[in-house]
Tab-separated table of C-alpha atoms in Angstrom:
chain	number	residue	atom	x	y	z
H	1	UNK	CA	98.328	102.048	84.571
H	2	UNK	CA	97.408	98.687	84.660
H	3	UNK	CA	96.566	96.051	87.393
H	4	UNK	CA	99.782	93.831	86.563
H	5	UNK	CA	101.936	96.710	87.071
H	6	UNK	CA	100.469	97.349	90.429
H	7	UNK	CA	100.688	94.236	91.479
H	8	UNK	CA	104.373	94.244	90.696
H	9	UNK	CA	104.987	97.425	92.941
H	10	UNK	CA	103.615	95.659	95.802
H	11	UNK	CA	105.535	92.688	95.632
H	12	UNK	CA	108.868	95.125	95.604
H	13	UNK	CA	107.303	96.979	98.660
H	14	UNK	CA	107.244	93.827	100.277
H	15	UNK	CA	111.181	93.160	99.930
H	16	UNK	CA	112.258	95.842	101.971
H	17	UNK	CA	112.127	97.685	105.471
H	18	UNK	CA	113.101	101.130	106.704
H	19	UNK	CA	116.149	103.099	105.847
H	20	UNK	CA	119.172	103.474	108.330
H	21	UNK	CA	122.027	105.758	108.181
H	22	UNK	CA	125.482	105.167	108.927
H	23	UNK	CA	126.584	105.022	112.556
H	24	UNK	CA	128.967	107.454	113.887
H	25	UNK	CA	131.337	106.842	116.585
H	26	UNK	CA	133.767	109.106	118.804
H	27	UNK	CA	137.203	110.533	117.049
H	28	UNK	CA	140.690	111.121	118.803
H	29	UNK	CA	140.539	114.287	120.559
H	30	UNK	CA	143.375	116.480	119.425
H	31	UNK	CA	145.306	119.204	121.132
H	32	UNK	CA	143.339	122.282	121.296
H	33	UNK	CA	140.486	121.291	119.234
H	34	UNK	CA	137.413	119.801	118.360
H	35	UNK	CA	137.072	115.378	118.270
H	36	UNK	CA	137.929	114.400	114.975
H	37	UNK	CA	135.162	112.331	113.666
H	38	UNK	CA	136.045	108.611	113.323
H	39	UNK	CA	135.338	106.926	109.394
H	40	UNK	CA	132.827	104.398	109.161
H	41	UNK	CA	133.984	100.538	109.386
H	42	UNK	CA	132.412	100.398	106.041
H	43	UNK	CA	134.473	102.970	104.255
H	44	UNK	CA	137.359	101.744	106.608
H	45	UNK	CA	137.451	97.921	104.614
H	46	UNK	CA	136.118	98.910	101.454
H	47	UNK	CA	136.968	102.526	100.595
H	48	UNK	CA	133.951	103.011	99.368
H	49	UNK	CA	131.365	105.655	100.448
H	50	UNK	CA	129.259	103.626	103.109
H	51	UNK	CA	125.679	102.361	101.235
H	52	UNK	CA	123.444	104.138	103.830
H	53	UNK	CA	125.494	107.604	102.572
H	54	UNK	CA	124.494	106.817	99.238
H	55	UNK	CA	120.917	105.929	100.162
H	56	UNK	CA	120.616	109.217	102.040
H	57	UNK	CA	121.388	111.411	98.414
H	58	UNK	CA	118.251	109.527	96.938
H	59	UNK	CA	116.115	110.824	100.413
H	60	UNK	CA	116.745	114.433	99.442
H	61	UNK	CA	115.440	114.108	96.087
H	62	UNK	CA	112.446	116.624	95.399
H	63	UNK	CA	111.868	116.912	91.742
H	64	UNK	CA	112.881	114.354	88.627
H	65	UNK	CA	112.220	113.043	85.409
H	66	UNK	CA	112.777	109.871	83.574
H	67	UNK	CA	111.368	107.311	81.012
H	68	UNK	CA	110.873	103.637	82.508
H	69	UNK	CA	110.634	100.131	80.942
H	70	UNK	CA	108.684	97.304	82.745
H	71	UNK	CA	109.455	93.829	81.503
H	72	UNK	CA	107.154	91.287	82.832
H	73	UNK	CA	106.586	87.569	81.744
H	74	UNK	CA	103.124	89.161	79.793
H	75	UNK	CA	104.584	91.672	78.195
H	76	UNK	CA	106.704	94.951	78.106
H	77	UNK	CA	105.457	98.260	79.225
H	78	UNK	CA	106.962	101.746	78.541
H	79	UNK	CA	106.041	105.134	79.927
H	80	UNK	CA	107.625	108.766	81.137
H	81	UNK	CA	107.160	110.211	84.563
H	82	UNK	CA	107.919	113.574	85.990
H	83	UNK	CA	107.809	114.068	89.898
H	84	UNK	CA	107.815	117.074	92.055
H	85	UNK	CA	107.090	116.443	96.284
H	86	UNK	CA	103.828	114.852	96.055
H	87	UNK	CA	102.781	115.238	92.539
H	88	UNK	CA	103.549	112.885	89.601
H	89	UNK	CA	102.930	113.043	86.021
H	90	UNK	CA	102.949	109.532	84.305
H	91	UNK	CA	102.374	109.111	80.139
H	92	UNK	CA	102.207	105.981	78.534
H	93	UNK	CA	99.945	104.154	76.007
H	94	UNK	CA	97.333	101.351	77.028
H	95	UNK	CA	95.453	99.874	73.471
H	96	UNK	CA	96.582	102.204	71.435
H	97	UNK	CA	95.599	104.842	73.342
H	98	UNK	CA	97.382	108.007	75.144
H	99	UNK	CA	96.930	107.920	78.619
H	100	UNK	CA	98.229	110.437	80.887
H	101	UNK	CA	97.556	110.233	85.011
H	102	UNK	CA	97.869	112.853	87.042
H	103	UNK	CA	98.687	112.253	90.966
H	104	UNK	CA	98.126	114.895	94.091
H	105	UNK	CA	99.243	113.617	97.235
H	106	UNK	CA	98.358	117.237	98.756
H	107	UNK	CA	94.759	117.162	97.853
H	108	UNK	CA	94.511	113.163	97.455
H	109	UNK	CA	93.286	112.817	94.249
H	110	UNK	CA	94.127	110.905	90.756
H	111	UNK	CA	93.151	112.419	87.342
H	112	UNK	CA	93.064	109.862	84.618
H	113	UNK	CA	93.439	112.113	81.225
H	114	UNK	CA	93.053	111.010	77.630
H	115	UNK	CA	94.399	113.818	75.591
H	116	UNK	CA	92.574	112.047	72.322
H	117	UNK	CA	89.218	112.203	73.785
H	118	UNK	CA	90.073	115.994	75.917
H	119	UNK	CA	88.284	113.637	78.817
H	120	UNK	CA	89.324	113.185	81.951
H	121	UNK	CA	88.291	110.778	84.833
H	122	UNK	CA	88.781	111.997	88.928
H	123	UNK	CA	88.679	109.754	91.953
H	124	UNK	CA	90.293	109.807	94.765
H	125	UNK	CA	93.984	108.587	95.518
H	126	UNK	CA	92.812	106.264	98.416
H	127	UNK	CA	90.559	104.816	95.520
H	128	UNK	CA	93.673	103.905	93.024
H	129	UNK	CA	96.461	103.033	95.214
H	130	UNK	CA	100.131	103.256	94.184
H	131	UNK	CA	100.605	101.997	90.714
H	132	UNK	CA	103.681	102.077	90.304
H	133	UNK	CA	107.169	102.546	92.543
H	134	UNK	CA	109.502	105.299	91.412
H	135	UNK	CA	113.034	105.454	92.069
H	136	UNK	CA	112.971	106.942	95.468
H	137	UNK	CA	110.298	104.880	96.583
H	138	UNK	CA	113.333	102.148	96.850
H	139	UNK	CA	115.278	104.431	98.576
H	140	UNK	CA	112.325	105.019	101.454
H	141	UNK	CA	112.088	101.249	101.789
H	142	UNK	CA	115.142	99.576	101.260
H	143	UNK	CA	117.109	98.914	105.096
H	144	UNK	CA	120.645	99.372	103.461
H	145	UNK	CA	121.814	96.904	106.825
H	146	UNK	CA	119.771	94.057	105.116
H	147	UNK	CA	121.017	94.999	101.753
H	148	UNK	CA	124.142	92.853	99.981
H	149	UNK	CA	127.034	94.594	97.814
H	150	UNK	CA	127.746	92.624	95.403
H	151	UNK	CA	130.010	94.948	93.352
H	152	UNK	CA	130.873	98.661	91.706
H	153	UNK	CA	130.261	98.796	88.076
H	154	UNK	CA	129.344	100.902	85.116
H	155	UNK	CA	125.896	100.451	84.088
H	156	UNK	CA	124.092	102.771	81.406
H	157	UNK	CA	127.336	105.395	81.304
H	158	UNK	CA	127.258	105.964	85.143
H	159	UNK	CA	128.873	104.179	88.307
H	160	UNK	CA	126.761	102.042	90.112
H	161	UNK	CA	126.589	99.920	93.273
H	162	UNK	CA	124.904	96.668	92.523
H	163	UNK	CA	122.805	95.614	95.625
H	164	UNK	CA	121.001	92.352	96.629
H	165	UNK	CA	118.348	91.872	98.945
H	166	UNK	CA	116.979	88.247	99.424
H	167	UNK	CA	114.034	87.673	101.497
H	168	UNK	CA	112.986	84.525	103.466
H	169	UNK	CA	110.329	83.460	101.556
H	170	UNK	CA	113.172	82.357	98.583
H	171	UNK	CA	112.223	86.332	96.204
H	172	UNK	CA	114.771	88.513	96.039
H	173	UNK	CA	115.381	92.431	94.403
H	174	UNK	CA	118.611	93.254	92.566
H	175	UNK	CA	119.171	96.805	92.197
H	176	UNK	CA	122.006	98.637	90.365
H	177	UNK	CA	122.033	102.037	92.398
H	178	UNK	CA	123.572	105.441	91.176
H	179	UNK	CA	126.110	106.317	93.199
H	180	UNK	CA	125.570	110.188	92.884
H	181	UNK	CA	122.004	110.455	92.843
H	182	UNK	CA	121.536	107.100	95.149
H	183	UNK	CA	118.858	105.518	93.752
H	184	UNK	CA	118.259	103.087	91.264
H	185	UNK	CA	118.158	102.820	87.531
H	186	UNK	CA	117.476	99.362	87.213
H	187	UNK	CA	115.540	96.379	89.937
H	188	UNK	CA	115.205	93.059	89.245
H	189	UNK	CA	112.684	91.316	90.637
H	190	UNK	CA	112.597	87.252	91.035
H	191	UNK	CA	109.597	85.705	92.751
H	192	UNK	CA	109.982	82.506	94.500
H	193	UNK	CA	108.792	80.507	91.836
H	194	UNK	CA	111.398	82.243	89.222
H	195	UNK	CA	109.626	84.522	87.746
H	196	UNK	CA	111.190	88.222	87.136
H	197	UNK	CA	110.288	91.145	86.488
H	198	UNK	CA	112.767	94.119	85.182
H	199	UNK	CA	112.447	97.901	85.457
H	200	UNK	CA	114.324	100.064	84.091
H	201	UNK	CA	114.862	103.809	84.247
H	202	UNK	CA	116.052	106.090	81.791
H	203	UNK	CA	116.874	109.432	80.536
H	204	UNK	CA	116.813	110.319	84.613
H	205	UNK	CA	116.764	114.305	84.953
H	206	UNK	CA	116.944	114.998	88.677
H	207	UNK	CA	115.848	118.992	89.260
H	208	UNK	CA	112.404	121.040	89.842
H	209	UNK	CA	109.850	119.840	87.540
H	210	UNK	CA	107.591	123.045	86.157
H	211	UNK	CA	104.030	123.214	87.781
H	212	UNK	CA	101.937	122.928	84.687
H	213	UNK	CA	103.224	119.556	84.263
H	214	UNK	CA	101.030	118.063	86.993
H	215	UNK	CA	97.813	120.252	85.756
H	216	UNK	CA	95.192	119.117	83.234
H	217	UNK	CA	95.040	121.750	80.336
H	218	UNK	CA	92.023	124.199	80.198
H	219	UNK	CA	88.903	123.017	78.950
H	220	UNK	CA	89.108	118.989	79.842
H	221	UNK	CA	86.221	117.891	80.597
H	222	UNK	CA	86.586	116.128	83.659
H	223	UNK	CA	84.238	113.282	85.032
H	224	UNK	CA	84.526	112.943	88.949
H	225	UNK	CA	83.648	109.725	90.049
H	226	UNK	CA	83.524	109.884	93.714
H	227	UNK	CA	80.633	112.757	92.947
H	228	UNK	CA	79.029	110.106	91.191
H	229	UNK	CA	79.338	107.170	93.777
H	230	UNK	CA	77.804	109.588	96.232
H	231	UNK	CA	74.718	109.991	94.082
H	232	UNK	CA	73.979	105.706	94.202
H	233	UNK	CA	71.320	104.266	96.207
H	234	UNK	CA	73.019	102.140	99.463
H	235	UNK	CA	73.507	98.512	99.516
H	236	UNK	CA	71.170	97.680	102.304
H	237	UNK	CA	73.622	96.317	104.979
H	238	UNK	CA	76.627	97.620	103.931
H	239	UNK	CA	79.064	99.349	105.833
């Protein structure tokens, strides 16, 4: 993907923290039995599932699918991405052209595959860098004590929990969280300055994802860059 979407996953990175769960507290004790656990202030005043519960669904979330839309100030950028523990699948089009990446976080490497050419490029994931955040990737970062409800609604046919998270330095990240699968399915992102950016996510399938889908088909031929890299003479004085 390209360098303007990276850039954008960064800058949502930056807006959060760590996740915390709900507190617990002591119950009344009653005769001949066990305490009975005591509901959360938050579900107490709102009657609403507390937003760290919902966060948590999104944590256990192994496998998925879904299409996503990024709208940014130079332009509009569509893909799909399938995800399974520490592999992901991404498809989209850059110039006219189909461009498929293929991400290992087992074995640290990136495939870049262009089915049109049967040629595919390998370097390693330290190389790339995220490119681009999935839905649970807000989930991981988002500190729901930092995080504003602002209401309940109905967004895209399901039941969401709008969320707000401002930061000091003026940006904030709206996010419109699924309340069964607790994470989101759209962020908005407004830089200091005003500037937003919108992702969307569609057509989410949460499940196992098959195994082929994160391997390149037989007979690619595959350049590996960091083979080549090795092979270049050394800049005298670098490290």
């Amino acid at each position: 993907m390209v360098t303007w979407m990276r850039k954008a996953a960064l800058f949502w990175v930056a807006a959060a923290l760590l996740v915390c769960l709900a507190g617990c507290g002591g119950g009344k004790k009653e005769a001949g039995g066990e305490p009975a656990p005591a509901k959360s202030s938050e579900r107490q005043e709102t009657g609403e599932e507390p937003l760290a519960e919902v966060f948590a669904k999104g944590k256990k979330i192994e496998g998925m699918s879904y299409e996503y839309i990024l709208t940014m100030p130079a332009g509009k950028m569509t893909g799909k991405v399938w995800m399974q523990g520490e592999k992901m699948r991404t498809e989209g089009t850059l110039s006219g052209q189909r461009v498929i990446t293929l991400v290992d976080g087992e074995t640290n490497t990136v495939y870049t595959y262009y089915p049109d050419q049967n040629r595919a490029v390998k370097l390693s994931a330290g190389e790339q860098g995220e490119e681009t955040q999935s839905p649970t990737d807000y989930v991981e970062n988002t500190d729901p004590a930092a995080a504003k409800v602002l209401e309940t609604t109905v967004y895209d046919g399901v039941k969401c929990r709008v969320v707000l998270i401002q930061s000091p330095d003026g940006s904030e990240v709206k996010m419109w969280v699924r309340e069964d699968y607790g994470i989101p399915i759209r962020v908005e992102t407004t830089a200091p300055d005003g500037t937003k950016v919108v992702m969307e996510y569609k057509n989410l399938k949460v499940g196992p994802q098959p195994p082929e889908t994160f391997k390149l088909p037989a007979g690619v031929q595959v350049t590996d860059l960091n083979e080549m890299m090795k092979g270049l003479p050394r800049v005298p004085g670098a490290q």
